XYZ file of C-alpha atoms in Angstrom:
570
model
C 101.933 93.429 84.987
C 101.929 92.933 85.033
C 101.276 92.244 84.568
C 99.227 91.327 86.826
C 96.498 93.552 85.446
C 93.116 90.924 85.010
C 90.062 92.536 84.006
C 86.728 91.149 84.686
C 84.662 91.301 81.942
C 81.936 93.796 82.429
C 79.299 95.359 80.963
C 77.702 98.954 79.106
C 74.724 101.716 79.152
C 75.124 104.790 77.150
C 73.796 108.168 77.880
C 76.568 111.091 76.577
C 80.005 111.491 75.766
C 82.190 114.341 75.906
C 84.154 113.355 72.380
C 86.195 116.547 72.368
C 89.365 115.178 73.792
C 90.144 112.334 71.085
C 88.700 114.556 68.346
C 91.798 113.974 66.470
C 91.809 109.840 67.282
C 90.279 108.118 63.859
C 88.350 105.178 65.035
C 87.710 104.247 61.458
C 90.988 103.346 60.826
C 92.806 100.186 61.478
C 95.604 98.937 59.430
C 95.981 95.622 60.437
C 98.669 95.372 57.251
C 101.820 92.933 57.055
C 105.330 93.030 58.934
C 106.691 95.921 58.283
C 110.306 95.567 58.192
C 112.719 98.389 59.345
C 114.981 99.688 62.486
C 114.107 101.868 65.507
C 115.476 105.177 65.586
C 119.329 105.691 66.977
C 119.308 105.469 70.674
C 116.470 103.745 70.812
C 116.312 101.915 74.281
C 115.718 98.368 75.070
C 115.583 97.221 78.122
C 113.997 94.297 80.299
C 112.024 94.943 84.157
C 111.402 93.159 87.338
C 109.774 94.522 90.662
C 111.263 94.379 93.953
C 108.623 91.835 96.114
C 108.219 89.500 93.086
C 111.748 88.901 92.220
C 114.008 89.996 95.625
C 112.639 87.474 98.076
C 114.728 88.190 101.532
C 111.728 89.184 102.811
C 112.820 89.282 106.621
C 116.379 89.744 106.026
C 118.652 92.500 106.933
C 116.003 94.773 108.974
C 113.272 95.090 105.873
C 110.162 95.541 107.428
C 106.636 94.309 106.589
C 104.643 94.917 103.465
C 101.378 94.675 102.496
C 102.422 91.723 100.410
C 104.194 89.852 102.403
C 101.573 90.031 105.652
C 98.367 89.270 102.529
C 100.549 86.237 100.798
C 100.472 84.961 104.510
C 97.266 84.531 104.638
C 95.894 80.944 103.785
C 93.612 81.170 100.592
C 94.550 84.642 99.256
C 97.244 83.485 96.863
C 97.209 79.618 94.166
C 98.390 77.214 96.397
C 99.059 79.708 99.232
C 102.078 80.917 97.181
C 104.206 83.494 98.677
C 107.126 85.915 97.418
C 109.071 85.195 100.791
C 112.105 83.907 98.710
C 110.975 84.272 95.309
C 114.210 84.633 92.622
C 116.456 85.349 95.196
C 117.442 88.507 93.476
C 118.341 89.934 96.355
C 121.454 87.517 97.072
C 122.147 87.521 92.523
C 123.107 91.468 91.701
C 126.099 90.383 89.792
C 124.411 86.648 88.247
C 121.483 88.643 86.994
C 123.389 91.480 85.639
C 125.161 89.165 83.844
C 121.826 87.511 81.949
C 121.041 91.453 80.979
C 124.525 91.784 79.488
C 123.868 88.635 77.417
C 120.710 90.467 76.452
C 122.837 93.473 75.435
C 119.985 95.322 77.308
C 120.586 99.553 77.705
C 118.350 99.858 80.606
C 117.028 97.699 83.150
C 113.555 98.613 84.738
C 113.107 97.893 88.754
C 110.994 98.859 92.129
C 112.779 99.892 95.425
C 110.778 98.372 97.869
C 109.959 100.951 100.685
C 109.837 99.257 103.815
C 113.644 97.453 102.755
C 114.577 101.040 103.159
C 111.969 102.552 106.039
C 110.925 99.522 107.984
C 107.718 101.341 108.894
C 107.453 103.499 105.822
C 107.929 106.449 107.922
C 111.724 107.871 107.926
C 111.512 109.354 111.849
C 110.845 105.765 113.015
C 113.791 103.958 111.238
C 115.947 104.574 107.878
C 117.364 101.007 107.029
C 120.931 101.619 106.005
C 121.209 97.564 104.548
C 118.900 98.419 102.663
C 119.981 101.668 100.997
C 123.276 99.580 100.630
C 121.462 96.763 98.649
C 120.374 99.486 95.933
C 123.366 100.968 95.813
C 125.363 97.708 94.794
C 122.159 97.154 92.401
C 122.976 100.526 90.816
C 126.326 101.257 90.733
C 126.676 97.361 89.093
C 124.010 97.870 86.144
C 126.481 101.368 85.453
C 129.635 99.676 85.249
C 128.032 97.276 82.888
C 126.901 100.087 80.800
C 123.472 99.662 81.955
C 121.156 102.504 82.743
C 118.703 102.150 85.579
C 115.076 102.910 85.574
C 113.489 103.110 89.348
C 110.136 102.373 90.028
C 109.314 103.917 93.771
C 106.157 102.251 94.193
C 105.496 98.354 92.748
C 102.908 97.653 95.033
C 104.543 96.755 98.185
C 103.470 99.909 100.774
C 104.774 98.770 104.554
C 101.918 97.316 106.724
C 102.834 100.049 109.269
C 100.872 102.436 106.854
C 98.467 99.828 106.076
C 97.388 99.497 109.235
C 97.791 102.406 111.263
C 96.388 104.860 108.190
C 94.336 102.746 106.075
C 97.102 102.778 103.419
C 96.093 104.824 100.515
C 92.670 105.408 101.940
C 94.352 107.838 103.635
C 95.068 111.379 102.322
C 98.588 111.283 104.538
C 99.561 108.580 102.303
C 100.902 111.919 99.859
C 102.903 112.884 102.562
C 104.735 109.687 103.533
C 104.922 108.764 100.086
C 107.128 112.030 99.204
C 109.434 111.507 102.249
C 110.375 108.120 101.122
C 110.614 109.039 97.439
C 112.853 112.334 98.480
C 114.839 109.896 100.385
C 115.409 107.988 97.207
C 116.322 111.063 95.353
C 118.980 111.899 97.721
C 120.412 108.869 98.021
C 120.342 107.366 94.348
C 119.703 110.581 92.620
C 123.268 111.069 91.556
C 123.203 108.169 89.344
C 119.619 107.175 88.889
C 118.263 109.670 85.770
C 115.122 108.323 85.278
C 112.453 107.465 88.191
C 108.770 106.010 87.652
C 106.585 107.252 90.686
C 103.860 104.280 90.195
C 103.419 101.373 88.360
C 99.488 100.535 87.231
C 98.055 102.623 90.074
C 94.882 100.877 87.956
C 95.629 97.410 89.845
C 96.176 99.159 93.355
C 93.287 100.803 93.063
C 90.629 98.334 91.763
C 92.036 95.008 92.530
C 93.555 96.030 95.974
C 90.724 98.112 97.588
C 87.363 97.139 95.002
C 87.521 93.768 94.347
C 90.296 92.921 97.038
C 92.170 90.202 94.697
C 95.223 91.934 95.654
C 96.820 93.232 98.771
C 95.809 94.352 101.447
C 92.106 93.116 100.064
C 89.748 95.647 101.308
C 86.564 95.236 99.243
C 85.494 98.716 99.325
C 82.726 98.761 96.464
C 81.891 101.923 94.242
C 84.336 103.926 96.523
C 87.401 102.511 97.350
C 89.666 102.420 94.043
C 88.010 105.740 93.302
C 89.380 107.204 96.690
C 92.246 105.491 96.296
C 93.356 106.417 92.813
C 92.163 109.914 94.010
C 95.304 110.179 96.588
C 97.877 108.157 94.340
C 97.470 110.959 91.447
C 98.431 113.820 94.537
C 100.925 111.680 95.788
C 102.393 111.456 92.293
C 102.420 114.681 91.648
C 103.703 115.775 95.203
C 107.067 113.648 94.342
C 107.179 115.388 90.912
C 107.269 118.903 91.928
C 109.431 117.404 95.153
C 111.891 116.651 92.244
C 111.479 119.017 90.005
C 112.072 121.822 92.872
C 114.720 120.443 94.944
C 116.636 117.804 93.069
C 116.030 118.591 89.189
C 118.791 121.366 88.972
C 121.708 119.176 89.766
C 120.532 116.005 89.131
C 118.852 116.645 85.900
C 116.681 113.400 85.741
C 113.103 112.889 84.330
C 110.016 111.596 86.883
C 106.876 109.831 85.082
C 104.373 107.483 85.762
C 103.665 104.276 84.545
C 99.709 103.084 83.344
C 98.774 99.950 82.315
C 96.284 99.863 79.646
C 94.431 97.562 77.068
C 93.676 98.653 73.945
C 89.795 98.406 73.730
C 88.284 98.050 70.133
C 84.535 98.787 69.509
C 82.899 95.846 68.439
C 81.062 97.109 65.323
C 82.943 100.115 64.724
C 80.013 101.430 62.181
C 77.931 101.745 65.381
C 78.611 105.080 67.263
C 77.500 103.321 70.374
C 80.427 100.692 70.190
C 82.646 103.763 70.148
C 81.355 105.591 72.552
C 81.635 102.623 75.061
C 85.491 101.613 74.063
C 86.350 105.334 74.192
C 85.089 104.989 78.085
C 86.531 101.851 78.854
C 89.571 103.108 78.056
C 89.100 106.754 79.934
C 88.441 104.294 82.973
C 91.297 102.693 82.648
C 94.174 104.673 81.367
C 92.515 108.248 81.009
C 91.596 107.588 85.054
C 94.910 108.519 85.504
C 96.542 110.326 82.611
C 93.744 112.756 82.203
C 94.532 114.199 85.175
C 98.315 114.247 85.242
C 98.107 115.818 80.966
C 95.012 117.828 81.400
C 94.106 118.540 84.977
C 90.970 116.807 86.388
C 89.654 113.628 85.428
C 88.128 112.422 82.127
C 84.428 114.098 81.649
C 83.175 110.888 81.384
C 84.172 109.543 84.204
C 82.807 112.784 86.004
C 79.277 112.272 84.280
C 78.446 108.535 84.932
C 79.943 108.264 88.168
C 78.309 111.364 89.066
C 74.655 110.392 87.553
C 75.006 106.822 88.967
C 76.036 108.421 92.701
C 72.362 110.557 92.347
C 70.576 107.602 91.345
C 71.610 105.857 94.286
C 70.750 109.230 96.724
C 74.001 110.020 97.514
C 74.451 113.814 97.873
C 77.638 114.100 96.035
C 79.393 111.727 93.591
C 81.438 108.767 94.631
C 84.455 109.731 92.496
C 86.452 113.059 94.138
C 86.480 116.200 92.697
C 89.630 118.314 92.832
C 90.073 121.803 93.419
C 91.052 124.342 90.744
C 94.184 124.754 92.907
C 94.745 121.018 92.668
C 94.094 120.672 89.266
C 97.283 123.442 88.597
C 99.237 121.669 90.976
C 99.081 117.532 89.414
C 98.473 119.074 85.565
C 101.504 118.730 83.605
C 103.415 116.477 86.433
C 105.088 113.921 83.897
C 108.507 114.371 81.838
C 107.352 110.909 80.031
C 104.653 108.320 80.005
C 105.436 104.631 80.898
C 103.298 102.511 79.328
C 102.140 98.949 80.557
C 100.326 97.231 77.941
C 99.660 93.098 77.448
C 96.387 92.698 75.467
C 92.941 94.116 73.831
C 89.512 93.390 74.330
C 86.401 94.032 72.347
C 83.849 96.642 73.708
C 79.972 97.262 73.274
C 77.645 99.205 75.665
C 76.093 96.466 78.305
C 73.049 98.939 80.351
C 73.511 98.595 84.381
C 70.972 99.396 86.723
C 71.856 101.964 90.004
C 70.806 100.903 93.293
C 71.630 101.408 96.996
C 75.325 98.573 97.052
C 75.265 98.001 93.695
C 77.590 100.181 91.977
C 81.251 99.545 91.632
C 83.892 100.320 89.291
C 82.838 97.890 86.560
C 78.938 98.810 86.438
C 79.682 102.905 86.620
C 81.353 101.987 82.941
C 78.616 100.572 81.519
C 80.189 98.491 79.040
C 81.090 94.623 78.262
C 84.518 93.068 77.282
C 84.421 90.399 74.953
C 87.542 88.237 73.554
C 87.802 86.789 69.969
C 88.055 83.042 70.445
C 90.629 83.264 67.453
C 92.720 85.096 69.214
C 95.918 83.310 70.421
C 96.096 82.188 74.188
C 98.900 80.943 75.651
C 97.107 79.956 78.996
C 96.306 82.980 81.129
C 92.632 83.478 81.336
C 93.208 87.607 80.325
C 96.118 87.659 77.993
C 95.247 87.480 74.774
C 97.869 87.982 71.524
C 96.308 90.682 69.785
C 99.356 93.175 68.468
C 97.634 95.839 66.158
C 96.220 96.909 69.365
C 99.218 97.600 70.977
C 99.558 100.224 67.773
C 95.839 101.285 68.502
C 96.757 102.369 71.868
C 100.000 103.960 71.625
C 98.044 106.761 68.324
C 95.339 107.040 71.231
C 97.516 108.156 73.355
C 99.474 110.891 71.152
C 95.716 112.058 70.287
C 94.698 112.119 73.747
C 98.083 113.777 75.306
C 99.524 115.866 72.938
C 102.246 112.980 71.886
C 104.021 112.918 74.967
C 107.361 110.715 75.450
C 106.868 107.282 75.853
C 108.639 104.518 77.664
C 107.065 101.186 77.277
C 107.543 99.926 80.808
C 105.460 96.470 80.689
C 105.372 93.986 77.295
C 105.434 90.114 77.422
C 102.944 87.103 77.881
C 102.947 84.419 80.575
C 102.063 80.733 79.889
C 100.377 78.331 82.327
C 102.631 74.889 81.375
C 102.991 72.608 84.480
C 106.073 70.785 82.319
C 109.161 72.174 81.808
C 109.294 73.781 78.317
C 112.347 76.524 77.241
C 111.141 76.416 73.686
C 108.658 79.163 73.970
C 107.754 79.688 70.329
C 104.476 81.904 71.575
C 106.769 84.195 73.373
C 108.941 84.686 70.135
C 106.106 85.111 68.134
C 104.488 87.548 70.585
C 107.768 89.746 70.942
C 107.941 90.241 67.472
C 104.895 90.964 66.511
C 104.315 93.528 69.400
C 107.841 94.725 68.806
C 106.468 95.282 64.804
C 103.700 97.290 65.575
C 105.607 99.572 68.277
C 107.623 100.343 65.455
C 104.850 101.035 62.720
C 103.453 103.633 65.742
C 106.604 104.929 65.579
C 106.723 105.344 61.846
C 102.797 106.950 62.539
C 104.557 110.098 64.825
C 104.408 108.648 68.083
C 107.297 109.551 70.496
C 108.082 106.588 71.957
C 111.781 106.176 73.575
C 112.173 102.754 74.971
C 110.837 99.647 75.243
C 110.987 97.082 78.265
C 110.380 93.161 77.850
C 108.442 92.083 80.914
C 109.745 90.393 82.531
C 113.592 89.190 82.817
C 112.830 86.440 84.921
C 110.074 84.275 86.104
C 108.834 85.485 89.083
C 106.048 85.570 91.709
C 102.677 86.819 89.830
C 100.908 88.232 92.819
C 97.599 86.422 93.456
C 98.538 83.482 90.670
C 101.604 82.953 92.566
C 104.055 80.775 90.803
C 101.353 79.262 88.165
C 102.045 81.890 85.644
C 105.339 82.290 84.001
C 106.793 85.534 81.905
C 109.815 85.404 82.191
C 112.672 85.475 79.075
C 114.789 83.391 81.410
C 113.023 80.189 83.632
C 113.595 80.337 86.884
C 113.628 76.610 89.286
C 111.449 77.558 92.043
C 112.035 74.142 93.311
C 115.531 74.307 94.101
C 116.506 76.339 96.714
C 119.238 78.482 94.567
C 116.473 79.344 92.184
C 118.879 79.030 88.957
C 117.987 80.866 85.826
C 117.478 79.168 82.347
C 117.900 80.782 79.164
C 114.670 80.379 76.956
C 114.490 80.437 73.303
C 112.748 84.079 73.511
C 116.378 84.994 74.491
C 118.445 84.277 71.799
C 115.525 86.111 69.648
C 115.135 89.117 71.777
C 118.877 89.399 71.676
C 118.346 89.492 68.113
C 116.119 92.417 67.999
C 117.658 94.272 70.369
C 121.051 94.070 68.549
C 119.774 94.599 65.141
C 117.605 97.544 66.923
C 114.380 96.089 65.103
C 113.744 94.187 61.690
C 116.212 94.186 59.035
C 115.488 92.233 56.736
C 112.934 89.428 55.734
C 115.523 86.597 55.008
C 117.641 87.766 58.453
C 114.208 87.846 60.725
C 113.064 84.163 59.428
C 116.654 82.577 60.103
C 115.796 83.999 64.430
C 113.003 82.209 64.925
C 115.285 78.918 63.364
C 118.213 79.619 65.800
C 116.546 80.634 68.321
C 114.608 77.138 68.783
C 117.855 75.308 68.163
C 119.702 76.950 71.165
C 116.981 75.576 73.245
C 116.788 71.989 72.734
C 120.008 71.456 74.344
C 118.859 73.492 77.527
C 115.625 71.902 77.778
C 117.505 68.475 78.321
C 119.714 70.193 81.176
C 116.412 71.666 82.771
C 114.938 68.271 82.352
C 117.374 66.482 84.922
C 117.696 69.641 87.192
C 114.329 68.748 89.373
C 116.077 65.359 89.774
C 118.685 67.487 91.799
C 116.240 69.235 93.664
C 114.150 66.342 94.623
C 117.742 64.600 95.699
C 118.109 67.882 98.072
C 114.687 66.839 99.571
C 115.426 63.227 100.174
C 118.863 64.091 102.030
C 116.835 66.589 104.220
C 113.864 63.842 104.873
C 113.841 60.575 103.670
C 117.735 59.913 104.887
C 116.882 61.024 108.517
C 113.973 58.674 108.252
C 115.846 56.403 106.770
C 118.696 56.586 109.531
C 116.407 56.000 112.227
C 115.168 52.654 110.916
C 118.417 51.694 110.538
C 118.895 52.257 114.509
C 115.218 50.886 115.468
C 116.348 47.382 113.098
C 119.686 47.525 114.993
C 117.730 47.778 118.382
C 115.582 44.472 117.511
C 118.819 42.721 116.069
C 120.442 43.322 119.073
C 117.542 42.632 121.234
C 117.306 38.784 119.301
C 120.492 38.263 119.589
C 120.557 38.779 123.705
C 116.933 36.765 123.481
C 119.205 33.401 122.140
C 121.662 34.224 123.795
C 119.532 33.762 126.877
């Protein structure tokens, strides 16, 4: 998130930074050259991804339980026009119609989220294990195989059951690692014979900060300067709990790969002459990314994370730092917990130090950086206030990372841009453009050493966008949230992804100039359909109001006829 993943722009003080572990990262160097045309490597894997409470809807159906999401989308105020995801795409009634969009696609893989409490009702597997559930997943998985399609699982998108939430303090709560690994070795039982590769978390970044620091998201605890650290602190020992769950009991026969999947933009020093500017983009992104990976590569968080949380946590007269330490039995335990990356990545910001103050409630997340975010107004935006085209920094972060983590595999598990268009519009030449020119410079990383594997267009579908509700729109396919059968739409990013995927990148010059061309024609038509389909769906509203109202005026003028009538015939 997706997306999903707005940063507030925030601001920098420098004191000392612990360069050693991006010695071999050249900030210097940024070739922002031309297309490079050329193909992926064979068996490269592309793929398209969805989570389970933004797409699935069904959200009291068939003995699923409450989430987080679904009790804080409730609530008036929390989400753009009090949104929910309470039906959402219906995915959870369209297996076989959406499978069917991916196979147009000619996707290899297909990226989604099990939503725990569709499974355990309460999270917890003594209470309740939802067997309509399990069955729902099944169908899901065994259909994407007999379409040649491999799945990738995400266990946790986000949506923890409001059982935990509530009786715990969700992942507040150091038994969170516990309940976590049933449900995930629940999953591995039951799916593990067909389901190869699992993602413990996606952007544990945006659970952390946005659901217990700045409360944006679910279940909105504003717990400033301690909650997304605490958080964050349990999600890295839950992950790594599941992956040695896996890797002890379930590996050997099974032989699938766990990750994790981190969101992360690219930030670029904003005079990179001036040691200072690199010094605070370096941080930003150890906040952000390194938060997580650092631990899960190396062991214990990023030293700089350790040494300005830590100096800000004195300043204010606390006794011990805000962010957790772990022990040096801990540290052996979550080090080297990953058989690949996933990689969530939608846009780049500028850095430059920006000097915050400590005081007693002042520190959070944002000021313990030190550092400001600034956009290029040049920069291409299609309407969401965050994302920003900027591709060479899509290539930026992908080298950082093989400096940083000894080029570990990659799966890009997030890429795509939203627009904010109130009209219907299925040419989306902005989404084109952006796929391609991401697409590009994943491949010139490739071509620089990195080991990336796969690469997943976010999203397939339109779909709810969490606090923005329905107002922002990725999706490759448009979905009618209007009419009650939610019907998909092909886009013009479609017929051009298609393209990609089935030429496995960039042949050609000539061949890549004629997409764009018939990709925009296929859409014109399709755009007309769309155009008369809210017609439908307003008809559907008059038959269920208007005609009732309509009926009984019919019987009151009937009443007065009849009543004149009897009045001369007096």
């Amino acid at each position: 998130m997706l997306p999903c993943c707005a940063v507030r722009a925030c601001h920098v003080l420098v004191l000392v930074l612990c360069l050693s572990a991006a010695e071999d990262f050249d900030w210097t160097k940024n070739d922002r050259g031309s297309f490079y045309y050329g193909t992926f490597p064979a068996g490269f894997s592309w793929g398209a991804g969805s989570s389970a409470y933004q797409t699935e809807g069904a959200w009291d159906q068939d003995g699923k339980g409450l989430s987080i999401w679904d009790v804080f989308s409730h609530k008036k105020g929390k989400i753009l026009q009090n949104d929910t995801g309470d039906s959402s795409c219906q995915g959870y009634y369209k297996i076989k119609e959406d499978i069917s969009l991916m196979k147009e696609l000619k996707l290899a893989h297909y990226l989604f989220s099990i939503s725990w409490p569709r499974i355990m009702p309460t999270g917890i597997k003594s209470d309740h294990v939802n067997e309509k559930g399990i069955k729902y997943y099944d169908e899901l998985i065994d259909n994407l195989l007999e379409n040649k399609i491999t799945p990738i699982v995400t266990l946790y998108h986000w949506d923890l059951p409001q059982v935990l939430q509530e009786k715990y303090g969700g992942w507040q709560n150091i038994s969170m690692v516990n309940y976590f690994n049933e449900f995930s070795n629940l999953c591995f039982e039951r799916f593990g014979n067909r389901v190869k590769y699992w993602i413990t978390l996606n952007n544990p970044w945006a659970v952390a900060v946005e659901g217990y620091e700045t409360g944006e998201h679910a279940p909105g605890l504003k717990l400033r300067g301690t909650g997304a650290y605490r958080a964050a602190h349990h999600m890295i020992k839950a992950h790594a709990k599941v992956w040695h769950t896996y890797d002890t009991k379930w590996r050997g026969n099974q032989k699938g790969l766990v990750g994790i999947s981190l969101s992360g933009d690219w930030g670029e020093p904003v005079d990179i002459s001036n040691q200072k500017d690199i010094e605070a983009a370096e941080r930003y992104l150890q906040f952000y990314m390194g938060w997580f990976a650092t631990p899960i590569f190396h062991g214990d968080y990023p030293q700089v994370m350790k040494d300005f949380i830590g100096r800000k946590s004195a300043q204010q007269g606390l006794g011990t730092s805000r962010l957790p330490t772990f022990s040096s039995q801990e540290k052996s335990y979550v080090k080297g917990t990953c058989d690949f990356l996933g990689i969530g990545h939608f846009t780049t910001r500028y850095i430059t130090q920006k000097n915050y103050q400590s005081g007693r409630g002042s520190s959070s997340y944002f000021t313990d950086r030190d550092l400001a975010e600034l956009v290029d107004p040049r920069w291409p935006d299609p309407g969401s206030e965050w994302l920003y085209s900027v591709p060479w920094g899509f290539r930026r972060l992908l080298n950082f990372v093989k400096a940083q983590y000894r080029n570990p595999m990659i799966y890009v598990t997030e890429n795509g841009v939203s627009e904010k268009i109130r009209c219907t519009e299925l040419c989306d030449d902005w989404r084109i453009q952006y796929y391609k020119d991401y697409t590009n410079e994943m491949l010139k990383a490739i071509k620089d050493g990195v080991n990336v594997r796969g690469y997943t267009a976010w999203s397939l579908l339109d779909k709810f966008e969490w606090d923005e509700g329905y107002s922002e729109r990725f999706g490759l396919y448009y979905v009618d949230f209007r009419n009650k059968n939610k019907p998909r739409y092909p886009k013009a990013s479609v017929q051009y992804y298609k393209r990609i995927v089935g030429s496995n990148g960039f042949p050609n010059q000539r061949e890549v100039e004629n997409w764009k061309r018939k990709a925009t024609e296929t859409c014109s038509s399709s755009n007309q359909l769309l155009a008369a389909d809210p017609l439908t769906s307003h008809m559907e509203m008059v038959t269920e109001v208007v005609v009732p109202t309509v009926c009984t005026l019919c019987i009151l003028l009937s009443a007065v006829f009849l009543m004149f009538l009897l009045r001369r015939h007096n």
